[in-house]
Every structure is written in C-alpha cells, then in structure tokens.
Amino acid sequence: MLANIRVVLVQTYHPGNIGASARAMKTMGLTDLVLVNPRCFPDTEASRLAAGAEDVIDSARVVTSLKEAVSDCVQVVGASARLRSLPLPHFDEPEAMARELVSHAASDPVALVFGRERFGLTNDEIRCCSHQVSIPANPDYGILNLAQAVQVLAYETLKAWRQRPESQYRQPRPAEERQPTREQLEHFHEHLGRVMRQSGFLTQPHARTETQLQALFARAQPSRKELSLLRGLLRSLEPDAPEPSDTGRS
Ligand code: SAH
C-alpha cells in the first residue's frame, strides 16, 4: 500500500535536500521518489545526505513537469505553508490528509508534492493538485526546511497506514468509489471546454469560467463512474463529434 504513495519534489535547488528527503522517506517506509526538473541530479551531495537511503535516490525518476509526475494519481496533495487564493480543498491537519491519502492508496497511486526552497509551488503547479495541506507551525516562523516537511508528512502517512481501518486490510475500495486519475479529469475538462465553446456558451477565450468549473469539480470529487456519466452526457450534446480516445471509464 505504501508503494502507491509517491513523493514529488519540484525543482529542488539543493541536491542535499533531495538526499535528506530520500532518507526521511525511507525511515517511514516510502520509496517512490519523483523529481521534477531538479537543478542538479544525480549529485554526490544528494547521495551523502541520503545516508542509507541511496536505493531511494538510485530509483528516483526525473521528469520535466509536475503534470507528468502525477498523471496516473487519483489524489495529489500539494504541501504549502501559505494558503493560496485557489479554491482547492485544503487540509489544515496533516493527520486528516494522511488518512484520506492512505485509503486511496489501497487501490491507486497518490502523491505528496513539495515545492522549491525559495518560492514553493507556482499557481499552475497547485492547479495540478487535487488538495493542499499545511503543517501547523509557529505563525511567525512557519516554513520548514524541505526535507523536514517531507519527514513530517511521511511520518503522518506511516501513522495513518499503521492505524488504517480493518476494512482496508481486506479489500481495496469498491470500483464505483474509485477516484479518476488526474489525466482522466483533465480529459473531462478538455471535453467540457470543447462542448461549451461549440454551444456558444463560452465566447471569451480568457474567461475564468473554466477555472471556476475546475474548482467546482475539485470540490465535488466525482468518482470514476460519475465522471463517466458526465462524459456520456457531454457526448450526447455533440452528436457529430468524433468518438474521443479516452472515454473516462474506469
Ligand atoms: N519559501 C517557500 C517555502 C519553501 S519550503 C514559500 O514561501 O512557499 C519548501 C517546501 O517545503 C514548500 O514548498 C512546501 O512544500 C514544504 N513546506 C515547508 N513548510 C511547510 C508547512 N508549514 N506546511 C506545508 N508544507 C511546507
């Protein structure tokens, strides 16, 4: 189950922080590390600070965008010390976040995303997430070092996994409750945008309507089955359109 829990570090500046994050992960039983455009990797400083966790470093995957890092995930939690204006569901308590993450990880990949040392995650990157989480801290000095933030959330994840309800041991989430992947959701929003433009509902290219609808569906958290129903509804509104490649079905 922990194998389904991925840690994503976005554009980390100091290779030492990658090593220390790998060590933090391994102490808590996490092994899946993905690096989005690290400044310097592989690097001796990363290996040095990984201490006994070089295996996590050695198997880390490097990708060029956050979207690519999380496209197969059903829940993507961006860690941020500051509240953003983007209306994504937000966890004030890492414990509550970890319980939910672990329950999804019983059947599908999920991710914890950490930002750059200097300026965290951009708004576009937050948009790739399904949720945000903040680690409660001193209001006057609440920003943790990157690897320490990884340690705290990895610890909460392990704790939630150890305390997971009996039902999660026995069987994964029923198919109708499984969440869509980020990629399936993206295809849905592309489809919705296409239909809204064809119908004449969307007339201005830069209107905020699509962003607002994305926020609405982020809060609603439709299951795969519900998303498939919505795709069917959209298809019925565009009878002449070619069959889309992704049907949104699970
Ligand atoms: N200067 C940056 C913070 C960088 S700290 C900023 O102002 O946003 C590096 C990363 O550690 C952050 O992007 C975040 O993912 C994580 N982090 C640090 N403190 C955190 C906190 N209190 N809660 C959640 N994540 C935190």
mmCIF file of N, CA, C and O in Angstrom, residues 126-219:
data_model
loop_
_atom_site.group_PDB
_atom_site.id
_atom_site.type_symbol
_atom_site.label_atom_id
_atom_site.label_comp_id
_atom_site.label_asym_id
_atom_site.label_seq_id
_atom_site.Cartn_x
_atom_site.Cartn_y
_atom_site.Cartn_z
ATOM 1 N N ILE A 126 -0.010 24.267 -8.392
ATOM 2 C CA ILE A 126 -1.091 23.966 -7.434
ATOM 3 C C ILE A 126 -2.319 23.466 -8.197
ATOM 4 O O ILE A 126 -3.052 22.598 -7.735
ATOM 5 N N ARG A 127 -2.516 24.003 -9.402
ATOM 6 C CA ARG A 127 -3.664 23.572 -10.216
ATOM 7 C C ARG A 127 -3.552 22.095 -10.612
ATOM 8 O O ARG A 127 -4.548 21.468 -10.940
ATOM 9 N N CYS A 128 -2.337 21.535 -10.610
ATOM 10 C CA CYS A 128 -2.165 20.103 -10.902
ATOM 11 C C CYS A 128 -2.539 19.243 -9.702
ATOM 12 O O CYS A 128 -2.531 18.018 -9.785
ATOM 13 N N CYS A 129 -2.790 19.879 -8.558
ATOM 14 C CA CYS A 129 -3.076 19.131 -7.332
ATOM 15 C C CYS A 129 -4.584 19.018 -7.145
ATOM 16 O O CYS A 129 -5.355 19.811 -7.676
ATOM 17 N N SER A 130 -4.983 18.010 -6.343
ATOM 18 C CA SER A 130 -6.403 17.899 -6.003
ATOM 19 C C SER A 130 -6.671 18.529 -4.645
ATOM 20 O O SER A 130 -7.803 18.917 -4.354
ATOM 21 N N HIS A 131 -5.649 18.613 -3.798
ATOM 22 C CA HIS A 131 -5.801 19.142 -2.439
ATOM 23 C C HIS A 131 -4.528 19.892 -2.061
ATOM 24 O O HIS A 131 -3.486 19.715 -2.675
ATOM 25 N N GLN A 132 -4.637 20.662 -0.972
ATOM 26 C CA GLN A 132 -3.447 21.266 -0.370
ATOM 27 C C GLN A 132 -3.389 20.873 1.095
ATOM 28 O O GLN A 132 -4.427 20.617 1.717
ATOM 29 N N VAL A 133 -2.185 20.867 1.633
ATOM 30 C CA VAL A 133 -2.036 20.608 3.067
ATOM 31 C C VAL A 133 -1.025 21.580 3.640
ATOM 32 O O VAL A 133 -0.049 21.940 2.959
ATOM 33 N N SER A 134 -1.266 22.030 4.870
ATOM 34 C CA SER A 134 -0.280 22.850 5.574
ATOM 35 C C SER A 134 0.071 22.151 6.875
ATOM 36 O O SER A 134 -0.806 21.604 7.543
ATOM 37 N N ILE A 135 1.341 22.204 7.220
ATOM 38 C CA ILE A 135 1.778 21.671 8.507
ATOM 39 C C ILE A 135 1.633 22.804 9.513
ATOM 40 O O ILE A 135 2.228 23.876 9.322
ATOM 41 N N PRO A 136 0.824 22.619 10.557
ATOM 42 C CA PRO A 136 0.663 23.699 11.527
ATOM 43 C C PRO A 136 2.023 24.043 12.153
ATOM 44 O O PRO A 136 2.804 23.145 12.465
ATOM 45 N N ALA A 137 2.285 25.327 12.282
ATOM 46 C CA ALA A 137 3.611 25.740 12.773
ATOM 47 C C ALA A 137 3.491 27.115 13.415
ATOM 48 O O ALA A 137 2.409 27.718 13.442
ATOM 49 N N ASN A 138 4.611 27.607 13.902
ATOM 50 C CA ASN A 138 4.673 28.939 14.504
ATOM 51 C C ASN A 138 4.190 29.991 13.495
ATOM 52 O O ASN A 138 4.768 30.116 12.416
ATOM 53 N N PRO A 139 3.130 30.742 13.821
ATOM 54 C CA PRO A 139 2.609 31.722 12.850
ATOM 55 C C PRO A 139 3.662 32.752 12.436
ATOM 56 O O PRO A 139 3.595 33.299 11.334
ATOM 57 N N ASP A 140 4.659 32.993 13.297
ATOM 58 C CA ASP A 140 5.689 33.988 12.956
ATOM 59 C C ASP A 140 6.888 33.376 12.238
ATOM 60 O O ASP A 140 7.779 34.097 11.801
ATOM 61 N N TYR A 141 6.942 32.045 12.165
ATOM 62 C CA TYR A 141 8.106 31.389 11.552
ATOM 63 C C TYR A 141 7.694 29.972 11.200
ATOM 64 O O TYR A 141 8.125 28.996 11.823
ATOM 65 N N GLY A 142 6.831 29.862 10.180
ATOM 66 C CA GLY A 142 6.146 28.589 9.956
ATOM 67 C C GLY A 142 6.638 27.796 8.760
ATOM 68 O O GLY A 142 5.997 26.828 8.360
ATOM 69 N N ILE A 143 7.770 28.210 8.155
ATOM 70 C CA ILE A 143 8.225 27.497 6.962
ATOM 71 C C ILE A 143 9.333 26.523 7.330
ATOM 72 O O ILE A 143 10.376 26.919 7.850
ATOM 73 N N LEU A 144 9.076 25.246 7.083
ATOM 74 C CA LEU A 144 10.042 24.201 7.426
ATOM 75 C C LEU A 144 11.033 24.030 6.287
ATOM 76 O O LEU A 144 10.730 24.329 5.123
ATOM 77 N N ASN A 145 12.178 23.498 6.625
ATOM 78 C CA ASN A 145 13.117 23.061 5.591
ATOM 79 C C ASN A 145 12.409 21.969 4.763
ATOM 80 O O ASN A 145 11.615 21.194 5.303
ATOM 81 N N LEU A 146 12.716 21.902 3.483
ATOM 82 C CA LEU A 146 12.037 20.970 2.577
ATOM 83 C C LEU A 146 12.037 19.528 3.102
ATOM 84 O O LEU A 146 10.986 18.886 3.201
ATOM 85 N N ALA A 147 13.222 19.017 3.467
ATOM 86 C CA ALA A 147 13.304 17.612 3.889
ATOM 87 C C ALA A 147 12.570 17.385 5.213
ATOM 88 O O ALA A 147 12.043 16.299 5.464
ATOM 89 N N GLN A 148 12.525 18.437 6.034
ATOM 90 C CA GLN A 148 11.790 18.286 7.300
ATOM 91 C C GLN A 148 10.282 18.257 7.049
ATOM 92 O O GLN A 148 9.545 17.533 7.724
ATOM 93 N N ALA A 149 9.836 19.026 6.066
ATOM 94 C CA ALA A 149 8.414 18.966 5.688
ATOM 95 C C ALA A 149 8.096 17.565 5.147
ATOM 96 O O ALA A 149 7.050 16.980 5.464
ATOM 97 N N VAL A 150 9.010 16.999 4.347
ATOM 98 C CA VAL A 150 8.814 15.629 3.832
ATOM 99 C C VAL A 150 8.735 14.657 5.011
ATOM 100 O O VAL A 150 7.865 13.779 5.059
ATOM 101 N N GLN A 151 9.615 14.860 6.005
ATOM 102 C CA GLN A 151 9.641 13.957 7.164
ATOM 103 C C GLN A 151 8.298 13.967 7.904
ATOM 104 O O GLN A 151 7.754 12.921 8.236
ATOM 105 N N VAL A 152 7.782 15.174 8.155
ATOM 106 C CA VAL A 152 6.533 15.284 8.922
ATOM 107 C C VAL A 152 5.386 14.593 8.172
ATOM 108 O O VAL A 152 4.649 13.788 8.747
ATOM 109 N N LEU A 153 5.265 14.858 6.879
ATOM 110 C CA LEU A 153 4.122 14.278 6.148
ATOM 111 C C LEU A 153 4.315 12.779 5.912
ATOM 112 O O LEU A 153 3.342 12.013 5.932
ATOM 113 N N ALA A 154 5.575 12.347 5.743
ATOM 114 C CA ALA A 154 5.825 10.907 5.587
ATOM 115 C C ALA A 154 5.499 10.189 6.891
ATOM 116 O O ALA A 154 4.925 9.090 6.890
ATOM 117 N N TYR A 155 5.815 10.813 8.018
ATOM 118 C CA TYR A 155 5.504 10.230 9.334
ATOM 119 C C TYR A 155 3.993 10.103 9.510
ATOM 120 O O TYR A 155 3.486 9.057 9.929
ATOM 121 N N GLU A 156 3.264 11.164 9.151
ATOM 122 C CA GLU A 156 1.802 11.110 9.272
ATOM 123 C C GLU A 156 1.236 10.005 8.390
ATOM 124 O O GLU A 156 0.274 9.328 8.754
ATOM 125 N N THR A 157 1.848 9.825 7.234
ATOM 126 C CA THR A 157 1.370 8.792 6.306
ATOM 127 C C THR A 157 1.587 7.398 6.896
ATOM 128 O O THR A 157 0.697 6.548 6.860
ATOM 129 N N LEU A 158 2.772 7.185 7.446
ATOM 130 C CA LEU A 158 3.052 5.877 8.048
ATOM 131 C C LEU A 158 2.097 5.615 9.222
ATOM 132 O O LEU A 158 1.563 4.516 9.373
ATOM 133 N N LYS A 159 1.879 6.663 10.030
ATOM 134 C CA LYS A 159 0.978 6.526 11.179
ATOM 135 C C LYS A 159 -0.432 6.145 10.701
ATOM 136 O O LYS A 159 -1.053 5.233 11.230
ATOM 137 N N ALA A 160 -0.905 6.841 9.675
ATOM 138 C CA ALA A 160 -2.249 6.558 9.152
ATOM 139 C C ALA A 160 -2.312 5.138 8.593
ATOM 140 O O ALA A 160 -3.324 4.445 8.721
ATOM 141 N N TRP A 161 -1.230 4.717 7.963
ATOM 142 C CA TRP A 161 -1.196 3.372 7.386
ATOM 143 C C TRP A 161 -1.245 2.315 8.496
ATOM 144 O O TRP A 161 -1.971 1.334 8.415
ATOM 145 N N ARG A 162 -0.485 2.583 9.582
ATOM 146 C CA ARG A 162 -0.491 1.635 10.705
ATOM 147 C C ARG A 162 -1.861 1.558 11.371
ATOM 148 O O ARG A 162 -2.249 0.527 11.895
ATOM 149 N N GLN A 163 -2.580 2.698 11.347
ATOM 150 C CA GLN A 163 -3.879 2.746 12.030
ATOM 151 C C GLN A 163 -5.053 2.581 11.071
ATOM 152 O O GLN A 163 -6.190 2.866 11.437
ATOM 153 N N ARG A 164 -4.776 2.153 9.841
ATOM 154 C CA ARG A 164 -5.858 2.093 8.854
ATOM 155 C C ARG A 164 -6.926 1.111 9.314
ATOM 156 O O ARG A 164 -6.623 0.103 9.974
ATOM 157 N N PRO A 165 -8.198 1.407 8.969
ATOM 158 C CA PRO A 165 -9.266 0.533 9.443
ATOM 159 C C PRO A 165 -9.152 -0.869 8.867
ATOM 160 O O PRO A 165 -8.630 -1.068 7.760
ATOM 161 N N GLU A 166 -9.658 -1.792 9.612
ATOM 162 C CA GLU A 166 -9.635 -3.212 9.262
ATOM 163 C C GLU A 166 -10.096 -3.456 7.817
ATOM 164 O O GLU A 166 -9.504 -4.238 7.087
ATOM 165 N N SER A 167 -11.163 -2.711 7.402
ATOM 166 C CA SER A 167 -11.739 -2.940 6.068
ATOM 167 C C SER A 167 -10.703 -2.725 4.959
ATOM 168 O O SER A 167 -10.752 -3.373 3.924
ATOM 169 N N GLN A 168 -9.750 -1.803 5.202
ATOM 170 C CA GLN A 168 -8.750 -1.535 4.155
ATOM 171 C C GLN A 168 -7.710 -2.657 4.040
ATOM 172 O O GLN A 168 -7.003 -2.756 3.058
ATOM 173 N N TYR A 169 -7.586 -3.470 5.096
ATOM 174 C CA TYR A 169 -6.682 -4.613 5.004
ATOM 175 C C TYR A 169 -7.250 -5.635 4.039
ATOM 176 O O TYR A 169 -6.557 -6.266 3.282
ATOM 177 N N ARG A 170 -8.594 -5.804 4.169
ATOM 178 C CA ARG A 170 -9.223 -6.943 3.497
ATOM 179 C C ARG A 170 -9.453 -6.686 2.019
ATOM 180 O O ARG A 170 -9.126 -7.501 1.190
ATOM 181 N N GLN A 171 -10.006 -5.532 1.698
ATOM 182 C CA GLN A 171 -10.302 -5.327 0.285
ATOM 183 C C GLN A 171 -10.084 -3.874 -0.105
ATOM 184 O O GLN A 171 -10.317 -2.967 0.701
ATOM 185 N N PRO A 172 -9.626 -3.650 -1.324
ATOM 186 C CA PRO A 172 -9.487 -2.270 -1.775
ATOM 187 C C PRO A 172 -10.852 -1.623 -1.979
ATOM 188 O O PRO A 172 -11.886 -2.289 -1.945
ATOM 189 N N ARG A 173 -10.835 -0.325 -2.168
ATOM 190 C CA ARG A 173 -12.030 0.472 -2.406
ATOM 191 C C ARG A 173 -12.890 -0.122 -3.544
ATOM 192 O O ARG A 173 -12.350 -0.511 -4.582
ATOM 193 N N PRO A 174 -14.223 -0.220 -3.371
ATOM 194 C CA PRO A 174 -15.051 -0.744 -4.471
ATOM 195 C C PRO A 174 -14.915 0.117 -5.725
ATOM 196 O O PRO A 174 -14.710 1.331 -5.615
ATOM 197 N N ALA A 175 -15.023 -0.548 -6.880
ATOM 198 C CA ALA A 175 -14.761 0.140 -8.149
ATOM 199 C C ALA A 175 -15.558 1.432 -8.285
ATOM 200 O O ALA A 175 -15.047 2.446 -8.753
ATOM 201 N N GLU A 176 -16.837 1.436 -7.851
ATOM 202 C CA GLU A 176 -17.663 2.635 -8.068
ATOM 203 C C GLU A 176 -17.227 3.811 -7.187
ATOM 204 O O GLU A 176 -17.621 4.938 -7.420
ATOM 205 N N GLU A 177 -16.398 3.541 -6.181
ATOM 206 C CA GLU A 177 -15.933 4.643 -5.326
ATOM 207 C C GLU A 177 -14.561 5.145 -5.730
ATOM 208 O O GLU A 177 -14.052 6.108 -5.169
ATOM 209 N N ARG A 178 -13.914 4.445 -6.684
ATOM 210 C CA ARG A 178 -12.550 4.871 -7.045
ATOM 211 C C ARG A 178 -12.575 6.227 -7.721
ATOM 212 O O ARG A 178 -13.473 6.549 -8.498
ATOM 213 N N GLN A 179 -11.571 7.023 -7.403
ATOM 214 C CA GLN A 179 -11.484 8.368 -7.962
ATOM 215 C C GLN A 179 -10.818 8.314 -9.341
ATOM 216 O O GLN A 179 -9.972 7.450 -9.587
ATOM 217 N N PRO A 180 -11.158 9.260 -10.230
ATOM 218 C CA PRO A 180 -10.463 9.305 -11.521
ATOM 219 C C PRO A 180 -9.009 9.739 -11.341
ATOM 220 O O PRO A 180 -8.687 10.419 -10.368
ATOM 221 N N THR A 181 -8.165 9.356 -12.296
ATOM 222 C CA THR A 181 -6.779 9.848 -12.265
ATOM 223 C C THR A 181 -6.786 11.314 -12.690
ATOM 224 O O THR A 181 -7.756 11.797 -13.287
ATOM 225 N N ARG A 182 -5.678 12.002 -12.451
ATOM 226 C CA ARG A 182 -5.574 13.411 -12.873
ATOM 227 C C ARG A 182 -5.739 13.501 -14.387
ATOM 228 O O ARG A 182 -6.296 14.445 -14.915
ATOM 229 N N GLU A 183 -5.221 12.496 -15.097
ATOM 230 C CA GLU A 183 -5.306 12.509 -16.563
ATOM 231 C C GLU A 183 -6.758 12.365 -17.021
ATOM 232 O O GLU A 183 -7.205 13.070 -17.930
ATOM 233 N N GLN A 184 -7.508 11.475 -16.371
ATOM 234 C CA GLN A 184 -8.922 11.309 -16.741
ATOM 235 C C GLN A 184 -9.703 12.597 -16.473
ATOM 236 O O GLN A 184 -10.550 12.993 -17.275
ATOM 237 N N LEU A 185 -9.374 13.259 -15.341
ATOM 238 C CA LEU A 185 -10.060 14.520 -15.027
ATOM 239 C C LEU A 185 -9.723 15.591 -16.064
ATOM 240 O O LEU A 185 -10.571 16.375 -16.469
ATOM 241 N N GLU A 186 -8.454 15.586 -16.483
ATOM 242 C CA GLU A 186 -8.031 16.578 -17.469
ATOM 243 C C GLU A 186 -8.771 16.370 -18.791
ATOM 244 O O GLU A 186 -9.236 17.333 -19.417
ATOM 245 N N HIS A 187 -8.903 15.091 -19.189
ATOM 246 C CA HIS A 187 -9.648 14.813 -20.430
ATOM 247 C C HIS A 187 -11.098 15.274 -20.303
ATOM 248 O O HIS A 187 -11.679 15.794 -21.243
ATOM 249 N N PHE A 188 -11.666 15.091 -19.118
ATOM 250 C CA PHE A 188 -13.037 15.545 -18.896
ATOM 251 C C PHE A 188 -13.128 17.067 -19.069
ATOM 252 O O PHE A 188 -14.017 17.582 -19.755
ATOM 253 N N HIS A 189 -12.186 17.796 -18.466
ATOM 254 C CA HIS A 189 -12.251 19.262 -18.562
ATOM 255 C C HIS A 189 -12.010 19.750 -20.003
ATOM 256 O O HIS A 189 -12.622 20.721 -20.442
ATOM 257 N N GLU A 190 -11.163 19.039 -20.737
ATOM 258 C CA GLU A 190 -10.970 19.394 -22.148
ATOM 259 C C GLU A 190 -12.279 19.204 -22.916
ATOM 260 O O GLU A 190 -12.681 20.032 -23.721
ATOM 261 N N HIS A 191 -12.932 18.077 -22.625
ATOM 262 C CA HIS A 191 -14.192 17.753 -23.294
ATOM 263 C C HIS A 191 -15.259 18.807 -22.954
ATOM 264 O O HIS A 191 -15.942 19.337 -23.840
ATOM 265 N N LEU A 192 -15.362 19.131 -21.654
ATOM 266 C CA LEU A 192 -16.341 20.125 -21.207
ATOM 267 C C LEU A 192 -16.076 21.471 -21.897
ATOM 268 O O LEU A 192 -17.005 22.127 -22.401
ATOM 269 N N GLY A 193 -14.808 21.862 -21.971
ATOM 270 C CA GLY A 193 -14.434 23.133 -22.609
ATOM 271 C C GLY A 193 -14.850 23.137 -24.079
ATOM 272 O O GLY A 193 -15.393 24.118 -24.589
ATOM 273 N N ARG A 194 -14.601 21.989 -24.748
ATOM 274 C CA ARG A 194 -14.932 21.877 -26.184
ATOM 275 C C ARG A 194 -16.438 22.058 -26.383
ATOM 276 O O ARG A 194 -16.878 22.834 -27.236
ATOM 277 N N VAL A 195 -17.213 21.367 -25.561
ATOM 278 C CA VAL A 195 -18.677 21.436 -25.699
ATOM 279 C C VAL A 195 -19.171 22.861 -25.397
ATOM 280 O O VAL A 195 -20.048 23.385 -26.082
ATOM 281 N N MET A 196 -18.577 23.492 -24.385
ATOM 282 C CA MET A 196 -19.023 24.852 -24.036
ATOM 283 C C MET A 196 -18.699 25.840 -25.155
ATOM 284 O O MET A 196 -19.440 26.783 -25.392
ATOM 285 N N ARG A 197 -17.581 25.606 -25.839
ATOM 286 C CA ARG A 197 -17.235 26.513 -26.952
ATOM 287 C C ARG A 197 -18.145 26.258 -28.158
ATOM 288 O O ARG A 197 -18.649 27.181 -28.773
ATOM 289 N N GLN A 198 -18.355 24.946 -28.445
ATOM 290 C CA GLN A 198 -19.209 24.605 -29.600
ATOM 291 C C GLN A 198 -20.625 25.151 -29.418
ATOM 292 O O GLN A 198 -21.246 25.613 -30.362
ATOM 293 N N SER A 199 -21.111 25.094 -28.194
ATOM 294 C CA SER A 199 -22.505 25.513 -27.970
ATOM 295 C C SER A 199 -22.639 27.033 -27.948
ATOM 296 O O SER A 199 -23.739 27.563 -27.938
ATOM 297 N N GLY A 200 -21.494 27.727 -27.877
ATOM 298 C CA GLY A 200 -21.550 29.186 -27.812
ATOM 299 C C GLY A 200 -21.653 29.703 -26.385
ATOM 300 O O GLY A 200 -21.752 30.901 -26.146
ATOM 301 N N PHE A 201 -21.613 28.793 -25.413
ATOM 302 C CA PHE A 201 -21.698 29.211 -24.012
ATOM 303 C C PHE A 201 -20.438 29.971 -23.614
ATOM 304 O O PHE A 201 -20.495 30.969 -22.899
ATOM 305 N N LEU A 202 -19.288 29.483 -24.092
ATOM 306 C CA LEU A 202 -18.024 30.189 -23.819
ATOM 307 C C LEU A 202 -17.679 30.998 -25.054
ATOM 308 O O LEU A 202 -17.476 30.440 -26.122
ATOM 309 N N THR A 203 -17.611 32.300 -24.886
ATOM 310 C CA THR A 203 -17.308 33.119 -26.060
ATOM 311 C C THR A 203 -15.963 33.817 -25.918
ATOM 312 O O THR A 203 -15.284 34.074 -26.898
ATOM 313 N N GLN A 204 -15.553 34.112 -24.676
ATOM 314 C CA GLN A 204 -14.271 34.813 -24.498
ATOM 315 C C GLN A 204 -13.184 33.811 -24.144
ATOM 316 O O GLN A 204 -13.353 33.032 -23.201
ATOM 317 N N PRO A 205 -12.071 33.850 -24.882
ATOM 318 C CA PRO A 205 -11.044 32.836 -24.654
ATOM 319 C C PRO A 205 -10.433 32.874 -23.253
ATOM 320 O O PRO A 205 -10.008 31.864 -22.740
ATOM 321 N N HIS A 206 -10.400 34.039 -22.605
ATOM 322 C CA HIS A 206 -9.696 34.103 -21.326
ATOM 323 C C HIS A 206 -10.633 34.239 -20.125
ATOM 324 O O HIS A 206 -10.210 34.613 -19.042
ATOM 325 N N ALA A 207 -11.897 33.886 -20.331
ATOM 326 C CA ALA A 207 -12.837 33.997 -19.206
ATOM 327 C C ALA A 207 -12.434 33.018 -18.097
ATOM 328 O O ALA A 207 -11.775 32.012 -18.350
ATOM 329 N N ARG A 208 -12.866 33.317 -16.886
ATOM 330 C CA ARG A 208 -12.475 32.468 -15.751
ATOM 331 C C ARG A 208 -13.417 31.281 -15.568
ATOM 332 O O ARG A 208 -13.246 30.483 -14.660
ATOM 333 N N THR A 209 -14.404 31.186 -16.472
ATOM 334 C CA THR A 209 -15.417 30.136 -16.314
ATOM 335 C C THR A 209 -14.789 28.745 -16.162
ATOM 336 O O THR A 209 -15.181 27.969 -15.285
ATOM 337 N N GLU A 210 -13.811 28.428 -17.013
ATOM 338 C CA GLU A 210 -13.249 27.079 -16.970
ATOM 339 C C GLU A 210 -12.527 26.828 -15.652
ATOM 340 O O GLU A 210 -12.643 25.744 -15.064
ATOM 341 N N THR A 211 -11.800 27.838 -15.168
ATOM 342 C CA THR A 211 -11.095 27.692 -13.879
ATOM 343 C C THR A 211 -12.104 27.475 -12.754
ATOM 344 O O THR A 211 -11.897 26.652 -11.863
ATOM 345 N N GLN A 212 -13.210 28.239 -12.824
ATOM 346 C CA GLN A 212 -14.208 28.104 -11.764
ATOM 347 C C GLN A 212 -14.859 26.721 -11.790
ATOM 348 O O GLN A 212 -15.108 26.116 -10.754
ATOM 349 N N LEU A 213 -15.083 26.211 -13.005
ATOM 350 C CA LEU A 213 -15.683 24.880 -13.102
ATOM 351 C C LEU A 213 -14.695 23.809 -12.630
ATOM 352 O O LEU A 213 -15.087 22.819 -12.004
ATOM 353 N N GLN A 214 -13.406 24.031 -12.916
ATOM 354 C CA GLN A 214 -12.400 23.071 -12.428
ATOM 355 C C GLN A 214 -12.413 23.027 -10.904
ATOM 356 O O GLN A 214 -12.328 21.962 -10.291
ATOM 357 N N ALA A 215 -12.543 24.217 -10.293
ATOM 358 C CA ALA A 215 -12.571 24.276 -8.821
ATOM 359 C C ALA A 215 -13.819 23.572 -8.286
ATOM 360 O O ALA A 215 -13.768 22.858 -7.285
ATOM 361 N N LEU A 216 -14.932 23.757 -8.993
ATOM 362 C CA LEU A 216 -16.177 23.103 -8.568
ATOM 363 C C LEU A 216 -16.013 21.583 -8.567
ATOM 364 O O LEU A 216 -16.355 20.904 -7.600
ATOM 365 N N PHE A 217 -15.448 21.041 -9.664
ATOM 366 C CA PHE A 217 -15.294 19.587 -9.730
ATOM 367 C C PHE A 217 -14.216 19.093 -8.767
ATOM 368 O O PHE A 217 -14.295 17.958 -8.283
ATOM 369 N N ALA A 218 -13.230 19.937 -8.460
ATOM 370 C CA ALA A 218 -12.219 19.539 -7.470
ATOM 371 C C ALA A 218 -12.880 19.361 -6.107
ATOM 372 O O ALA A 218 -12.559 18.449 -5.353
ATOM 373 N N ARG A 219 -13.841 20.243 -5.803
ATOM 374 C CA ARG A 219 -14.539 20.120 -4.514
ATOM 375 C C ARG A 219 -15.513 18.942 -4.532
ATOM 376 O O ARG A 219 -15.661 18.233 -3.550
#
